[in-house]
mmCIF file with all atom_site columns, C-alpha atoms and ligand atoms in Angstrom:
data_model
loop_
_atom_site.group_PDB
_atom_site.id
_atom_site.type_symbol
_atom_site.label_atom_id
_atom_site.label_alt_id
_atom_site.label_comp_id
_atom_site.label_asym_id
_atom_site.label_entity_id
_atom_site.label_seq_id
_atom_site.pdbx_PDB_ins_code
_atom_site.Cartn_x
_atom_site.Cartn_y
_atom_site.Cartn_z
_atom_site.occupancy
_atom_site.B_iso_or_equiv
_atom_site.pdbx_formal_charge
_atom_site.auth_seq_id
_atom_site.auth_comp_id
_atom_site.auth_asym_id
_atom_site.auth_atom_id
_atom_site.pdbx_PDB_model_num
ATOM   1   C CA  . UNK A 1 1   ? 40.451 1.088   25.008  1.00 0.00 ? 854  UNK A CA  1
ATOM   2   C CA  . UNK A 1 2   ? 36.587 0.452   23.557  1.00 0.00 ? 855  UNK A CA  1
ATOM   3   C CA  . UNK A 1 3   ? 34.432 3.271   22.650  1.00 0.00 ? 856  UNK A CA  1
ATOM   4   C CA  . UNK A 1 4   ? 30.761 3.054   22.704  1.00 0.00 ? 857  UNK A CA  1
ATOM   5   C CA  . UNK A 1 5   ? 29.513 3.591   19.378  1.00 0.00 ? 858  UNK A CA  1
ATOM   6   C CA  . UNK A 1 6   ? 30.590 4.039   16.054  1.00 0.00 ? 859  UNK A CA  1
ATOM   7   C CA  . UNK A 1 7   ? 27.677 5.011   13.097  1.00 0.00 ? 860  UNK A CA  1
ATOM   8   C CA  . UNK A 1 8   ? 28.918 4.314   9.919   1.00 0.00 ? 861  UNK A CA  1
ATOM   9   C CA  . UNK A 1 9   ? 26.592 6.001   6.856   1.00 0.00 ? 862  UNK A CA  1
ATOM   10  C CA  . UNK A 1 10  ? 26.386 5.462   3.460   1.00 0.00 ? 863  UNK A CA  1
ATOM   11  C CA  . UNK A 1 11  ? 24.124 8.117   1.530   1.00 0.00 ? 864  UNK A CA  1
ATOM   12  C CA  . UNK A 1 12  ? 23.958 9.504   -1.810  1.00 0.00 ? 865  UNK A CA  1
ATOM   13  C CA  . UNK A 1 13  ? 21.560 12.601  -1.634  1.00 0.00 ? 866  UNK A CA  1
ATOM   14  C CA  . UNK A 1 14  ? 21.857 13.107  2.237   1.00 0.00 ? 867  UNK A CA  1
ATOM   15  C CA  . UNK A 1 15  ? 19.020 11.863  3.803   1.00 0.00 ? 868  UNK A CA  1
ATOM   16  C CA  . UNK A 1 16  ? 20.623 9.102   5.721   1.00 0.00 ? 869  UNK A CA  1
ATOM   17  C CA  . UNK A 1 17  ? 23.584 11.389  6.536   1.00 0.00 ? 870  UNK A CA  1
ATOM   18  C CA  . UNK A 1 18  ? 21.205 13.632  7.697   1.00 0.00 ? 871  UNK A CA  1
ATOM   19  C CA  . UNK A 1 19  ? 19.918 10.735  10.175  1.00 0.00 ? 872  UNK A CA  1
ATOM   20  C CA  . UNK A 1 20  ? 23.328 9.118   10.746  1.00 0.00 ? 873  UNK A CA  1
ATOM   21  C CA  . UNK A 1 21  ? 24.126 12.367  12.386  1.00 0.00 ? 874  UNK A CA  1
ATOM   22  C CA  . UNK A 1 22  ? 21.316 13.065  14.516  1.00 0.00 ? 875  UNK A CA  1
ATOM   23  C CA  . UNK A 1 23  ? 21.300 9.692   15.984  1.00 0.00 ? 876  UNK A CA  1
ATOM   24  C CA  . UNK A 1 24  ? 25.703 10.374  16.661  1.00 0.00 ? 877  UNK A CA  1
ATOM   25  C CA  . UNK A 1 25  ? 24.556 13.857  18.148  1.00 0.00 ? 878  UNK A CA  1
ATOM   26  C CA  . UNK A 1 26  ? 22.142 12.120  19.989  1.00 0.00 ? 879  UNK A CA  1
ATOM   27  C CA  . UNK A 1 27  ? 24.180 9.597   21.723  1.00 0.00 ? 880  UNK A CA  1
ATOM   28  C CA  . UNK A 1 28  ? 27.893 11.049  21.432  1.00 0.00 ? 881  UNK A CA  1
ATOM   29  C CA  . UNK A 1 29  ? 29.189 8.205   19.317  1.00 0.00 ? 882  UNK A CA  1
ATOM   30  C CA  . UNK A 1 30  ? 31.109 8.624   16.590  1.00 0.00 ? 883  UNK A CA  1
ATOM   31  C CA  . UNK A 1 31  ? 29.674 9.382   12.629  1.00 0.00 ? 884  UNK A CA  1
ATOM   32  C CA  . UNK A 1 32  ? 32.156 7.794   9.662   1.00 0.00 ? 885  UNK A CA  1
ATOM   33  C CA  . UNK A 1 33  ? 30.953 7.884   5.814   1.00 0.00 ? 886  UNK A CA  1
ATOM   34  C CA  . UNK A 1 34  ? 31.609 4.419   4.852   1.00 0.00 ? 887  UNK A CA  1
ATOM   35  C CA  . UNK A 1 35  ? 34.096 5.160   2.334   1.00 0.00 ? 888  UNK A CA  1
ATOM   36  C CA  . UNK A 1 36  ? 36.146 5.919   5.297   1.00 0.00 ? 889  UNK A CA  1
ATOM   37  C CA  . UNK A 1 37  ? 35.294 2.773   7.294   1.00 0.00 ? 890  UNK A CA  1
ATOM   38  C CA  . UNK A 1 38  ? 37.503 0.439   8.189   1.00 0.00 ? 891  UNK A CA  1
ATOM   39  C CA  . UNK A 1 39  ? 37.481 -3.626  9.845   1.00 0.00 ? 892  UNK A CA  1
ATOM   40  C CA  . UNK A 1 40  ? 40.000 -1.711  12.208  1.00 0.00 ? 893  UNK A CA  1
ATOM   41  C CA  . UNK A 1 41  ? 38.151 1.445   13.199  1.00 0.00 ? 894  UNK A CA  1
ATOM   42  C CA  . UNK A 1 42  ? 35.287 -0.998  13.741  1.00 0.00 ? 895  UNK A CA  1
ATOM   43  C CA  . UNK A 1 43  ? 37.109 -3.082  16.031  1.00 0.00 ? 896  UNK A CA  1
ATOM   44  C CA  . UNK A 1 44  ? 37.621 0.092   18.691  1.00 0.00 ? 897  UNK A CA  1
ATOM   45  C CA  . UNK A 1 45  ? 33.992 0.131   19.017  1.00 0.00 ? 898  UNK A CA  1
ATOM   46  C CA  . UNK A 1 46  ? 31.221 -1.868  21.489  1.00 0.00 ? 899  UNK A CA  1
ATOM   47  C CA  . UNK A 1 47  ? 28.446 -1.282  18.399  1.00 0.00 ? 900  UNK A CA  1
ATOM   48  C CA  . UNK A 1 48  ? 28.732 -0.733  15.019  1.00 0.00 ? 901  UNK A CA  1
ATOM   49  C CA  . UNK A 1 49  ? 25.782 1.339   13.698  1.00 0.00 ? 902  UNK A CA  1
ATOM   50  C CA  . UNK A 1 50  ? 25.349 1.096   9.542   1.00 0.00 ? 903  UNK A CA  1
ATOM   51  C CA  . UNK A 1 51  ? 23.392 3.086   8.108   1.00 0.00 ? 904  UNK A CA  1
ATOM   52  C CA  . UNK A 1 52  ? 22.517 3.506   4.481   1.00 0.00 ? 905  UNK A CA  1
ATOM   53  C CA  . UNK A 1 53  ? 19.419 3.737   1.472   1.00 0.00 ? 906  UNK A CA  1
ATOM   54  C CA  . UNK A 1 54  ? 17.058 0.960   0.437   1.00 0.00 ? 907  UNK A CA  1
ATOM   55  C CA  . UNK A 1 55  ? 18.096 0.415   -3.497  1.00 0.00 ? 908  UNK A CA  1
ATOM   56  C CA  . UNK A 1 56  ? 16.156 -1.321  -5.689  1.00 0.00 ? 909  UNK A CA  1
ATOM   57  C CA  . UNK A 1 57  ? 14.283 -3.690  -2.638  1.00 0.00 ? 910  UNK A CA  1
ATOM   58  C CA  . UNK A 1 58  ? 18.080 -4.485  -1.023  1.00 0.00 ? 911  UNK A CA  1
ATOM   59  C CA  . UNK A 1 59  ? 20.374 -2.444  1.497   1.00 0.00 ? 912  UNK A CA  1
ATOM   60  C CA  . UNK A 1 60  ? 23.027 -0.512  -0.432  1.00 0.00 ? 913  UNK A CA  1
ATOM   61  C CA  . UNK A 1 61  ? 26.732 -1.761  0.746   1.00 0.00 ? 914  UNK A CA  1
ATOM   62  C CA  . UNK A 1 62  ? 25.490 -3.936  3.506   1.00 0.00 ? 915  UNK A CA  1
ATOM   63  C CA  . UNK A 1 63  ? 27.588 -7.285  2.343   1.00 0.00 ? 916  UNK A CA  1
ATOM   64  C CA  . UNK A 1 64  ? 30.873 -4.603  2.481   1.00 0.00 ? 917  UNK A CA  1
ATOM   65  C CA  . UNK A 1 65  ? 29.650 -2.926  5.662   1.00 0.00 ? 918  UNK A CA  1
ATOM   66  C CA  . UNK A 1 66  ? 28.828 -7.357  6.698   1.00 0.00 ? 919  UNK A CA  1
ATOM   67  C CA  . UNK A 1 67  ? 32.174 -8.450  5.995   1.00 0.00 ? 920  UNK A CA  1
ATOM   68  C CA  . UNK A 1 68  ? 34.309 -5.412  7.695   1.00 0.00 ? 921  UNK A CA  1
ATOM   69  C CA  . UNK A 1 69  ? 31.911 -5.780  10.702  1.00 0.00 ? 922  UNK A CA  1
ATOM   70  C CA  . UNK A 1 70  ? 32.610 -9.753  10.784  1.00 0.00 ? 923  UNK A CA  1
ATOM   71  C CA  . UNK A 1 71  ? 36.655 -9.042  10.481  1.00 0.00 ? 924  UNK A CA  1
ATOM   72  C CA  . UNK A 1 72  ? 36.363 -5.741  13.413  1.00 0.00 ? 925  UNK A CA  1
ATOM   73  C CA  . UNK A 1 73  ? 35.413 -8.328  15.733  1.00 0.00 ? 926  UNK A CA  1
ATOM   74  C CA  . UNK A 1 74  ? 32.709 -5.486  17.582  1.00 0.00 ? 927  UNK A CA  1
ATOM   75  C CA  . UNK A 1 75  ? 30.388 -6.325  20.021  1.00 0.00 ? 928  UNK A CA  1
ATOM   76  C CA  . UNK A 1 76  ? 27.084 -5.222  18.009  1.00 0.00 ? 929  UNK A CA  1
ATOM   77  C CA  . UNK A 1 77  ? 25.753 -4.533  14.950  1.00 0.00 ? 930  UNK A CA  1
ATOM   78  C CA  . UNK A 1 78  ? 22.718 -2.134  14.484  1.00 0.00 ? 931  UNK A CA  1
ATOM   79  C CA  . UNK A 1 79  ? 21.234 -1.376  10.808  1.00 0.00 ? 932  UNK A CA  1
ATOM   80  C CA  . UNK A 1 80  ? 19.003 1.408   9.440   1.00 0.00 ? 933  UNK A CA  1
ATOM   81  C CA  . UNK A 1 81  ? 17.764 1.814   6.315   1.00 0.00 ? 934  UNK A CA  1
ATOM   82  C CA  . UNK A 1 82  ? 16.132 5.067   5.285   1.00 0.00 ? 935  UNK A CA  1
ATOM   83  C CA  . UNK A 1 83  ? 13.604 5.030   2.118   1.00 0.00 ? 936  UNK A CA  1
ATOM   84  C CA  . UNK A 1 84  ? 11.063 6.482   -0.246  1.00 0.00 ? 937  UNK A CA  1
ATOM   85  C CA  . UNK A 1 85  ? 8.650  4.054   0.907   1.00 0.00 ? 938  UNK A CA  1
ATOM   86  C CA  . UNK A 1 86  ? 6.319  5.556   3.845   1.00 0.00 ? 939  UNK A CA  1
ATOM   87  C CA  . UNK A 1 87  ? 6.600  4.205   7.596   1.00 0.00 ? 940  UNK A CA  1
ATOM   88  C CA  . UNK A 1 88  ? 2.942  3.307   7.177   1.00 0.00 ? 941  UNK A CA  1
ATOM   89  C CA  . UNK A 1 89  ? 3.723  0.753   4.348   1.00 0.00 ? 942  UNK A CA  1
ATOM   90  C CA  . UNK A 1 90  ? 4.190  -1.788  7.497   1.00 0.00 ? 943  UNK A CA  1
ATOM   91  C CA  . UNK A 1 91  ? 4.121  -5.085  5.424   1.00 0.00 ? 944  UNK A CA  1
ATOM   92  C CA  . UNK A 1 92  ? 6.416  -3.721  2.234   1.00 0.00 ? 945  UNK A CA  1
ATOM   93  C CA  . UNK A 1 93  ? 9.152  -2.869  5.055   1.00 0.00 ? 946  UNK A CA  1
ATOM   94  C CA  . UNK A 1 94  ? 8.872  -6.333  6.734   1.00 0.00 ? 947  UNK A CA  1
ATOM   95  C CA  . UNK A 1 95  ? 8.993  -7.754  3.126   1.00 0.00 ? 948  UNK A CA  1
ATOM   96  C CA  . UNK A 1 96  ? 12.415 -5.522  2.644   1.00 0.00 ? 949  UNK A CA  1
ATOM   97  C CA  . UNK A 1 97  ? 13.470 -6.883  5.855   1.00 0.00 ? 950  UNK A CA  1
ATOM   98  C CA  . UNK A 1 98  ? 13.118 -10.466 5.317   1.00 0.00 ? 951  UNK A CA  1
ATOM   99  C CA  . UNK A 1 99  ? 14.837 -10.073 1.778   1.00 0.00 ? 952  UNK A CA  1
ATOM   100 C CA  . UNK A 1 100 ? 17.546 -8.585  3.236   1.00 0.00 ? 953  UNK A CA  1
ATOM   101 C CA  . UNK A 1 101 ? 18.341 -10.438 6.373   1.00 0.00 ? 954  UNK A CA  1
ATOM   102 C CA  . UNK A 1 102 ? 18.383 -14.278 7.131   1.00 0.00 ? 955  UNK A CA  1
ATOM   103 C CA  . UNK A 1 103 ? 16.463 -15.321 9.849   1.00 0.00 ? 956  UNK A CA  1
ATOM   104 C CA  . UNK A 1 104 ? 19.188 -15.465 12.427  1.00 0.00 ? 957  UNK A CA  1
ATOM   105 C CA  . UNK A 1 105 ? 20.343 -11.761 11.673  1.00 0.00 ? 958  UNK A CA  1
ATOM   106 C CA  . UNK A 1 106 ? 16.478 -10.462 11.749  1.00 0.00 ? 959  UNK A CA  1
ATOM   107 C CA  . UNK A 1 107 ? 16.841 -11.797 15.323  1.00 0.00 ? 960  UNK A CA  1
ATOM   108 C CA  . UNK A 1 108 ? 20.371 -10.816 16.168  1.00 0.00 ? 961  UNK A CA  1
ATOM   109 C CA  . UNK A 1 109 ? 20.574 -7.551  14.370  1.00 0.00 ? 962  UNK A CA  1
ATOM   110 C CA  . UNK A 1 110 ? 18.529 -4.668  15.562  1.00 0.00 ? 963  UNK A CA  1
ATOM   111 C CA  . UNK A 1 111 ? 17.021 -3.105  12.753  1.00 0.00 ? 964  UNK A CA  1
ATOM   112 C CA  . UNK A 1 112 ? 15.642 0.019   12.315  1.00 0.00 ? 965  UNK A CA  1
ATOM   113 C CA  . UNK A 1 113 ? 13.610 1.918   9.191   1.00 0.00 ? 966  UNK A CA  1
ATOM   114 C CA  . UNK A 1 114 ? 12.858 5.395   8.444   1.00 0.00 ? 967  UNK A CA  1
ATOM   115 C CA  . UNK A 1 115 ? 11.412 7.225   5.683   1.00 0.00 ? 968  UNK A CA  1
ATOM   116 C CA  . UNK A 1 116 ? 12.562 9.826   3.528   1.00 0.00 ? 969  UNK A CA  1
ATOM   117 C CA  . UNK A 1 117 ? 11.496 10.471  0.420   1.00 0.00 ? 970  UNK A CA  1
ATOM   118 C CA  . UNK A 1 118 ? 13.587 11.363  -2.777  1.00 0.00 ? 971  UNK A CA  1
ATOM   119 C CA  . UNK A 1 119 ? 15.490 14.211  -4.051  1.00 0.00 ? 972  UNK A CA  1
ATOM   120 C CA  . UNK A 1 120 ? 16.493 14.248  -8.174  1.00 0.00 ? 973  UNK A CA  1
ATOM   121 C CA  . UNK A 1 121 ? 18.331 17.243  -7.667  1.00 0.00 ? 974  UNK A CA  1
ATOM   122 C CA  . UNK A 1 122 ? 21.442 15.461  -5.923  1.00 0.00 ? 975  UNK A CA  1
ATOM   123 C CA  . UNK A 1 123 ? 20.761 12.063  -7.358  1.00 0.00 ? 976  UNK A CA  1
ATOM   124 C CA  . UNK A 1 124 ? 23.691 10.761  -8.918  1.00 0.00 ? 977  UNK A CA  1
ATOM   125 C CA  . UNK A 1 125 ? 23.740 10.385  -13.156 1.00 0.00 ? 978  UNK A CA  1
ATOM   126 C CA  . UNK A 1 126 ? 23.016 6.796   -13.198 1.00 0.00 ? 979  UNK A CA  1
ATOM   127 C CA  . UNK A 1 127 ? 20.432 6.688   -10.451 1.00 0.00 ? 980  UNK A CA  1
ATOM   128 C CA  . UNK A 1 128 ? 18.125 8.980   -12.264 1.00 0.00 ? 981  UNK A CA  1
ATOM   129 C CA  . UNK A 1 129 ? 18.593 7.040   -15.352 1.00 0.00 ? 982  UNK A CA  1
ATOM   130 C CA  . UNK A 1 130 ? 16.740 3.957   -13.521 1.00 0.00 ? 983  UNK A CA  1
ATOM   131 C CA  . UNK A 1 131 ? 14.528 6.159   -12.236 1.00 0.00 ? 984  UNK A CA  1
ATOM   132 C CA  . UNK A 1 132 ? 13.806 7.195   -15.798 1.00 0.00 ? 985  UNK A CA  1
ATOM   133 C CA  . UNK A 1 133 ? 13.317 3.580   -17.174 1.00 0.00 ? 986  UNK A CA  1
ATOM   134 C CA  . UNK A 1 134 ? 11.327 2.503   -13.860 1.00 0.00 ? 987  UNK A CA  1
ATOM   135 C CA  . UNK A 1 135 ? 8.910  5.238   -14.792 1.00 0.00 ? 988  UNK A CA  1
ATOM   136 C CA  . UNK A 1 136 ? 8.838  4.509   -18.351 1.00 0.00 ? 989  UNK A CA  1
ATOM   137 C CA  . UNK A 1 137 ? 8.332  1.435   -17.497 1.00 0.00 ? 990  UNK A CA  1
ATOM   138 C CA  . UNK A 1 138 ? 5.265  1.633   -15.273 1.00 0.00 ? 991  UNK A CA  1
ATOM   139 C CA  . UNK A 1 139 ? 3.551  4.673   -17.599 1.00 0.00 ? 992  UNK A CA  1
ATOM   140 C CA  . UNK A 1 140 ? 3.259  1.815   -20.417 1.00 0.00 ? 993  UNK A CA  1
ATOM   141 C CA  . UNK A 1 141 ? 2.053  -0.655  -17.851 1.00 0.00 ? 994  UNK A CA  1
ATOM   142 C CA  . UNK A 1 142 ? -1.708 -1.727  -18.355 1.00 0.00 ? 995  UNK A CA  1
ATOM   143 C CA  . UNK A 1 143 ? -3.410 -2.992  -15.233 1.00 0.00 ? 996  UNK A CA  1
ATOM   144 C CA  . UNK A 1 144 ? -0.875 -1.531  -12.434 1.00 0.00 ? 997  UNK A CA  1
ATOM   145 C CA  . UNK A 1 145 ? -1.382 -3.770  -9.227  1.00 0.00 ? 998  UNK A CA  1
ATOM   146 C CA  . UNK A 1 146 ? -1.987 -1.386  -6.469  1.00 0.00 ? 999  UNK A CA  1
ATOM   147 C CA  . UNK A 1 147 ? 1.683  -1.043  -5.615  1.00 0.00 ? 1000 UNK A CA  1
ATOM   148 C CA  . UNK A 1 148 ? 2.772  -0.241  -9.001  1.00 0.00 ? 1001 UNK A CA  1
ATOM   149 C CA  . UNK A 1 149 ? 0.440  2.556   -8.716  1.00 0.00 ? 1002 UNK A CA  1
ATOM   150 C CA  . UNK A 1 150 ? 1.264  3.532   -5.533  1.00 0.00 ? 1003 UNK A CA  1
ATOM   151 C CA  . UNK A 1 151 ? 5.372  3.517   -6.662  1.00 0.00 ? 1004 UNK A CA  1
ATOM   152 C CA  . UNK A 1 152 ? 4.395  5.458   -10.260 1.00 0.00 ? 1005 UNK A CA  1
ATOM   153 C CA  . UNK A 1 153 ? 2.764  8.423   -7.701  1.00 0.00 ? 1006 UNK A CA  1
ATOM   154 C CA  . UNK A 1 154 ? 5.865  8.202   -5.148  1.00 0.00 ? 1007 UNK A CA  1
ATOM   155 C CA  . UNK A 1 155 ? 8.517  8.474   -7.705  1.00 0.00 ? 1008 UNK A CA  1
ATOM   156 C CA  . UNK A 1 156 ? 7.093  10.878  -10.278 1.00 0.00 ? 1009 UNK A CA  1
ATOM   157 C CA  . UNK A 1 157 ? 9.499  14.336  -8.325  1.00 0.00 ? 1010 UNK A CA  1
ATOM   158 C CA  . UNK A 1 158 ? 11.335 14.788  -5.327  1.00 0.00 ? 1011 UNK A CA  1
ATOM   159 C CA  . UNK A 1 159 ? 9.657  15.026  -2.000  1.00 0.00 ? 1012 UNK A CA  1
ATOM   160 C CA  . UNK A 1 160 ? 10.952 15.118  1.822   1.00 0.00 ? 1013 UNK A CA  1
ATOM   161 C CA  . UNK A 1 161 ? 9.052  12.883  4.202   1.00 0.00 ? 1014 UNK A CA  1
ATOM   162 C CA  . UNK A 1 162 ? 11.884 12.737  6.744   1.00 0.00 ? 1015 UNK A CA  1
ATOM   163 C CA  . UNK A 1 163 ? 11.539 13.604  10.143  1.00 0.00 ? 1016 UNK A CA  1
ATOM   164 C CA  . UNK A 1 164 ? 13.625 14.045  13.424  1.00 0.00 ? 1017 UNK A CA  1
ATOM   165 C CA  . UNK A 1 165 ? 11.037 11.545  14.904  1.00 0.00 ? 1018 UNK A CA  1
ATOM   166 C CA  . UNK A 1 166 ? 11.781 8.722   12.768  1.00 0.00 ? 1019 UNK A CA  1
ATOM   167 C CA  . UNK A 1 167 ? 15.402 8.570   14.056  1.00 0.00 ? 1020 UNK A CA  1
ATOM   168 C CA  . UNK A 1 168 ? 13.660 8.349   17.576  1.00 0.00 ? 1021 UNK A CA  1
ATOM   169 C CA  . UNK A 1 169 ? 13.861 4.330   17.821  1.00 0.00 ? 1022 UNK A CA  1
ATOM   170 C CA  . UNK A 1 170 ? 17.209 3.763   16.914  1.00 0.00 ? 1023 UNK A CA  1
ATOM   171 C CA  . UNK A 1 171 ? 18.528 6.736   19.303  1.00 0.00 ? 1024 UNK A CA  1
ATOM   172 C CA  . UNK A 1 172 ? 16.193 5.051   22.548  1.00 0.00 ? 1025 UNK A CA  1
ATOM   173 C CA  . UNK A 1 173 ? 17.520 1.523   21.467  1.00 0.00 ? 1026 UNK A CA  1
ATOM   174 C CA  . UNK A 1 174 ? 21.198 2.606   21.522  1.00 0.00 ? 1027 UNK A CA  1
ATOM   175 C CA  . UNK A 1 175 ? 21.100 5.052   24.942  1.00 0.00 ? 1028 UNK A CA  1
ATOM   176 C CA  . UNK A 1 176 ? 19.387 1.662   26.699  1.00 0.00 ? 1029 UNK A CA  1
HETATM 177 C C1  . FMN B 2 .   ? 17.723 3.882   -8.051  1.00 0.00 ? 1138 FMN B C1  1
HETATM 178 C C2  . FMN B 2 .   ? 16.975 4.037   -6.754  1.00 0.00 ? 1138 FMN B C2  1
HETATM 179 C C3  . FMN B 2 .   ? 16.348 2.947   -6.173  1.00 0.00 ? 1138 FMN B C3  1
HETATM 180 C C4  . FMN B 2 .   ? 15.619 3.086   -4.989  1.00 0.00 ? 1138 FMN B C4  1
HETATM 181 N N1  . FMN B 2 .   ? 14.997 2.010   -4.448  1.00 0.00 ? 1138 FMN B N1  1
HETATM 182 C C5  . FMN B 2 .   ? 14.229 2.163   -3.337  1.00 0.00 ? 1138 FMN B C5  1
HETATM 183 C C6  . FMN B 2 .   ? 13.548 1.046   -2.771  1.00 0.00 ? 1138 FMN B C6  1
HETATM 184 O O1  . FMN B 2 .   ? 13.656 -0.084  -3.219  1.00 0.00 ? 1138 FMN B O1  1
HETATM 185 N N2  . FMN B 2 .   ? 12.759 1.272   -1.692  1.00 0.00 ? 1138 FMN B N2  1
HETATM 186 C C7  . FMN B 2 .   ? 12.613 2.522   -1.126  1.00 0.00 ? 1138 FMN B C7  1
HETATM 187 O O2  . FMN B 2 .   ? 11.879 2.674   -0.161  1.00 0.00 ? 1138 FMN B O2  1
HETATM 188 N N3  . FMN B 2 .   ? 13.293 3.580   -1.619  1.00 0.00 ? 1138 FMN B N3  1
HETATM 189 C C8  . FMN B 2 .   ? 14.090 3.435   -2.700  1.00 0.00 ? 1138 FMN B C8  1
HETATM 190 N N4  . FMN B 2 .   ? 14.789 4.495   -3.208  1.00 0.00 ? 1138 FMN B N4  1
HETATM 191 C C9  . FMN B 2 .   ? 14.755 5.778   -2.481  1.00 0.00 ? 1138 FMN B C9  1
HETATM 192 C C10 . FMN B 2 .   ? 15.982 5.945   -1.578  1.00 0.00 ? 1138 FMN B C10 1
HETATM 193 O O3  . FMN B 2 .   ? 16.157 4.809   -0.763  1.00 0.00 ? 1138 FMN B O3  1
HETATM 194 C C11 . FMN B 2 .   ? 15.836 7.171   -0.669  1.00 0.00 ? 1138 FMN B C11 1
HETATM 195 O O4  . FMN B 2 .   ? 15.740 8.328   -1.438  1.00 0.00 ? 1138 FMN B O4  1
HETATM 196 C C12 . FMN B 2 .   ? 16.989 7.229   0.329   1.00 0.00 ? 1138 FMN B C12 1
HETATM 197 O O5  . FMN B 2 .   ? 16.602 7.872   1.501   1.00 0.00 ? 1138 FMN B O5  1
HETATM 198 C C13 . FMN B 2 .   ? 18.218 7.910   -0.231  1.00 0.00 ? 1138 FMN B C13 1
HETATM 199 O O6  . FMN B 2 .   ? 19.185 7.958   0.765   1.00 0.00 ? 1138 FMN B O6  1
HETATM 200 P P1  . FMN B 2 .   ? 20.380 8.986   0.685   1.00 0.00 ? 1138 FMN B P1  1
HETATM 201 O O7  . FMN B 2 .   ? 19.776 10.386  0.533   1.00 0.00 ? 1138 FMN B O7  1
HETATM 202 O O8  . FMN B 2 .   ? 21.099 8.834   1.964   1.00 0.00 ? 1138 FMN B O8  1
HETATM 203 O O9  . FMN B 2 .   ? 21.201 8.612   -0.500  1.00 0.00 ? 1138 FMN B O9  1
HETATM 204 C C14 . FMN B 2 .   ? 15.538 4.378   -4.374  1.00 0.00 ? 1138 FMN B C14 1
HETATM 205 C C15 . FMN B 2 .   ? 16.200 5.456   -4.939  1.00 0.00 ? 1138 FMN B C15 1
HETATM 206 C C16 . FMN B 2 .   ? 16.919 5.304   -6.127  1.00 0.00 ? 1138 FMN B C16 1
HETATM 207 C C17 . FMN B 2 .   ? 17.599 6.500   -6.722  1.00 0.00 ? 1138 FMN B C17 1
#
């Protein structure tokens, strides 16, 4: 038998956990950290939700999350990516997009963004440690471009721009 929906998350300091579970709350299907998913759990499911953090401009385990998808043999994929970078930063996020996704999966694979902010207090060892260099890196820089200076102000402490709202999209576009 084929359930409805399985959300798969991958998240490091909980704010994508935090909207992997809303949205499976939301919808009744069926939350899984990714270190638990499998190519076989997938393939009980209609869609495949997978969820996880924008790292360093690319979606963290989405060739893994790809590939077991691929293998499952499910109906749908969905992806969400959660972020420091503010909703309003419209043409940064369709930049992340297009990096991220060829053309054919931008128009196959709903995809869905929401911010969140950052938190150094559950970051892991080696994720503050490019945090550290990145802002090293951009103190010594002369002549910041605009986005450098915006990214030097965004990553300076931890802050929580995530909201129950921003989870909205995904949770209309998977109850249609
Ligand atoms: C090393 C590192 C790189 C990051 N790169 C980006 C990035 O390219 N774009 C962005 O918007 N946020 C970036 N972030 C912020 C995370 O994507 C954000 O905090 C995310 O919501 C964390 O998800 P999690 O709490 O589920 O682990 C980065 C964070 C770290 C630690």
């Amino acid at each position: 038998m084929k359930y409805n929906i399985l959300i798969v998350y991958k998240s490091s300091t909980g704010f994508t956990q935090k909207y992997a579970q809303l949205a499976g709350k939301e919808t009744g299907g069926r939350v899984v950290e990714y270190r638990k998913a499998t190519a076989e759990l997938m393939s009980e499911y209609d869609t495949v939700v997978f969820g996880s953090r924008a790292y360093a401009g690319r979606i963290d385990g989405y060739q893994k999350a790809k590939e077991m998808f691929q293998k499952s043999g499910a109906g749908q994929l969905v992806v969400f990516v959660t972020g420091a970078t503010p909703n309003t930063e419209e043409q940064v996020i369709k930049d992340f997009w297009k990096q991220n996704l060829t053309d054919d999966e931008l128009q196959k694979i709903p995809h869905f963004y929401m911010q969140s902010g950052l938190c150094y207090e559950k970051m892991s060892f080696a994720d503050k440690l490019m945090m550290k260099g990145l802002r090293a890196m951009l103190k010594k820089k002369k002549d910041k471009s605009q986005e450098e200076q915006m990214m030097e102000r965004m990553i300076a402490g931890s802050y929580d721009i995530s909201s129950e709202e921003y989870v909205r999209p995904l949770i209309s576009y998977l109850k249609r």
